[in-house]
mmCIF file of C-alpha atoms and ligand atoms in Angstrom:
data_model
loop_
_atom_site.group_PDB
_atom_site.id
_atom_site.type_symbol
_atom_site.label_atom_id
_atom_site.label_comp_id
_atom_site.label_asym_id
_atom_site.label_seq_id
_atom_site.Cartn_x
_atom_site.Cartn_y
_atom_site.Cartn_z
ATOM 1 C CA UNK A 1226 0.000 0.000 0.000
ATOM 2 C CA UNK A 1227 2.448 2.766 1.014
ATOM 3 C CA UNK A 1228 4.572 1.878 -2.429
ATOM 4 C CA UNK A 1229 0.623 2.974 -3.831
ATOM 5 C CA UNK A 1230 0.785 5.980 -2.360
ATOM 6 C CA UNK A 1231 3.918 6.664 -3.198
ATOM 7 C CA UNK A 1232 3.409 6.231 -6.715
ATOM 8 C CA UNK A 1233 0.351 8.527 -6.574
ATOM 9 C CA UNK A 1234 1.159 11.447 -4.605
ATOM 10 C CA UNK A 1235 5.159 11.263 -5.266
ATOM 11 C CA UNK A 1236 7.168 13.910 -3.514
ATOM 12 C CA UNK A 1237 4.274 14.347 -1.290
ATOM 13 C CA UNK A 1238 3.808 10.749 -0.064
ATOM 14 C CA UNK A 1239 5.999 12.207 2.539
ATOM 15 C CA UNK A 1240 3.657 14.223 4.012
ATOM 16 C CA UNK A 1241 1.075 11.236 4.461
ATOM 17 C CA UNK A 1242 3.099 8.205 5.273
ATOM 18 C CA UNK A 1243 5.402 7.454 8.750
ATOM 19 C CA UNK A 1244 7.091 4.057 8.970
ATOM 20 C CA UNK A 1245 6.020 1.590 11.226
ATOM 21 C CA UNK A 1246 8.855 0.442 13.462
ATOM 22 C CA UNK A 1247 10.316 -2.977 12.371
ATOM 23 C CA UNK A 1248 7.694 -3.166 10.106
ATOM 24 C CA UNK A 1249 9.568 -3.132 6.850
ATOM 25 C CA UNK A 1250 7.725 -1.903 4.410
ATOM 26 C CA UNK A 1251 4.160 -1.116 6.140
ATOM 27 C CA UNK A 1252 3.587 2.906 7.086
ATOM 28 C CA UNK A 1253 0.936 4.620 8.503
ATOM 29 C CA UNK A 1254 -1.371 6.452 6.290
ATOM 30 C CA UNK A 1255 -2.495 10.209 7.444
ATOM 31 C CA UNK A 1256 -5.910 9.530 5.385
ATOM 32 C CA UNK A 1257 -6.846 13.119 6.278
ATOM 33 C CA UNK A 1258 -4.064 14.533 4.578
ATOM 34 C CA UNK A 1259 -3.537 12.086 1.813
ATOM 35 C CA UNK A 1260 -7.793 13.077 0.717
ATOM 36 C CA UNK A 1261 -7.364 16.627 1.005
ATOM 37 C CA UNK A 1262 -3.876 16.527 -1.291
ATOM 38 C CA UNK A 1263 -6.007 14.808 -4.181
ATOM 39 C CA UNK A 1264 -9.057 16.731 -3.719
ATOM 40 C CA UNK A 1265 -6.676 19.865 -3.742
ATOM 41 C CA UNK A 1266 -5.020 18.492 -6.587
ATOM 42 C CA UNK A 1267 -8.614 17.715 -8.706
ATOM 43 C CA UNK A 1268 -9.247 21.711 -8.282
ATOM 44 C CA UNK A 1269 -11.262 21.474 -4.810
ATOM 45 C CA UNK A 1270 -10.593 24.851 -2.787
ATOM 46 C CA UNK A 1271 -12.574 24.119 0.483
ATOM 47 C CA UNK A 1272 -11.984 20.854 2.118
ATOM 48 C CA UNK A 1273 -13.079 20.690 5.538
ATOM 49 C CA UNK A 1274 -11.794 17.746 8.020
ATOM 50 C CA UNK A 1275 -14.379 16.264 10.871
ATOM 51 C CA UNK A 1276 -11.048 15.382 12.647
ATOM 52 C CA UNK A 1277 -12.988 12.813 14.391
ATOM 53 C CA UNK A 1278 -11.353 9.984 15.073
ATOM 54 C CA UNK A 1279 -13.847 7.060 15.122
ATOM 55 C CA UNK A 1280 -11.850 4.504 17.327
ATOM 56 C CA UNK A 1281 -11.898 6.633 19.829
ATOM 57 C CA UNK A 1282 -15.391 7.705 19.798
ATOM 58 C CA UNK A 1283 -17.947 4.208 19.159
ATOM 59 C CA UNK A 1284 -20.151 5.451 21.070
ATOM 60 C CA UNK A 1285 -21.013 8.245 18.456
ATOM 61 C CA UNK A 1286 -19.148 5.954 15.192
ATOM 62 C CA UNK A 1287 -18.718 3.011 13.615
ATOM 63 C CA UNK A 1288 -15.187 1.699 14.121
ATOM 64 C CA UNK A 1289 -13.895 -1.326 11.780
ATOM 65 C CA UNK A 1290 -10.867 -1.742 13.163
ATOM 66 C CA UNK A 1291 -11.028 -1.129 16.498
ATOM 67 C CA UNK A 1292 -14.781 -3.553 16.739
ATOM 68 C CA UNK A 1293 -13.168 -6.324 14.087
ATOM 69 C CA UNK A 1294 -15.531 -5.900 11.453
ATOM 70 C CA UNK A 1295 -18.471 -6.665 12.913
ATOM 71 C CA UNK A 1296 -19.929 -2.701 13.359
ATOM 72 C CA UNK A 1297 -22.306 -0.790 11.423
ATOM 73 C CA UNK A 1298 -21.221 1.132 8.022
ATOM 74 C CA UNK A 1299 -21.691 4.743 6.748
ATOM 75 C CA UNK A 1300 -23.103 5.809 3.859
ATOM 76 C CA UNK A 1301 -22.324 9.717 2.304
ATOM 77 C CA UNK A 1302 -23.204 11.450 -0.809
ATOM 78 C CA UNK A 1303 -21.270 14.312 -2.831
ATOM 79 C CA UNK A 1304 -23.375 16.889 -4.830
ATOM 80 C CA UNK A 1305 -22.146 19.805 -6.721
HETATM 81 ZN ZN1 ZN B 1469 -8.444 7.486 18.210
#
């Protein structure tokens, strides 16, 4: 996956992954981040970020996983 990213975002894959610690190749994504550089990118000016993060918060969120897969799932929609 982070070889993905890499090969999408290039010089700003930086900005999105952090190596796991003896975990060769795996990273940690910054989702946030890596969403608003490609909407930025596709000419979107105004990208707002909930921030939210859902682990932490089940009470309120669906969590994959932190609950193992077996949780609810959201639905959105994007209008112009
Ligand atoms: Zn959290």
């Amino acid at each position: 996956m982070a070889a993905q990213v890499r090969s999408t975002l290039g010089v700003q894959a930086g900005r999105v992954l952090r190596p796991i610690e003896n975990g060769g190749e795996k990273a940690y994504l910054d989702l946030w981040t890596a969403n608003r550089i490609l909407l930025e990118a596709a000419g979107v000016t105004r990208v707002e970020t909930a921030a939210i993060c859902t682990a932490c918060h089940v009470d309120d969120w669906y969590s994959h996983r932190l609950e193992k897969g077996r949780t609810g799932r959201f639905g959105a929609l994007i209008a112009l």
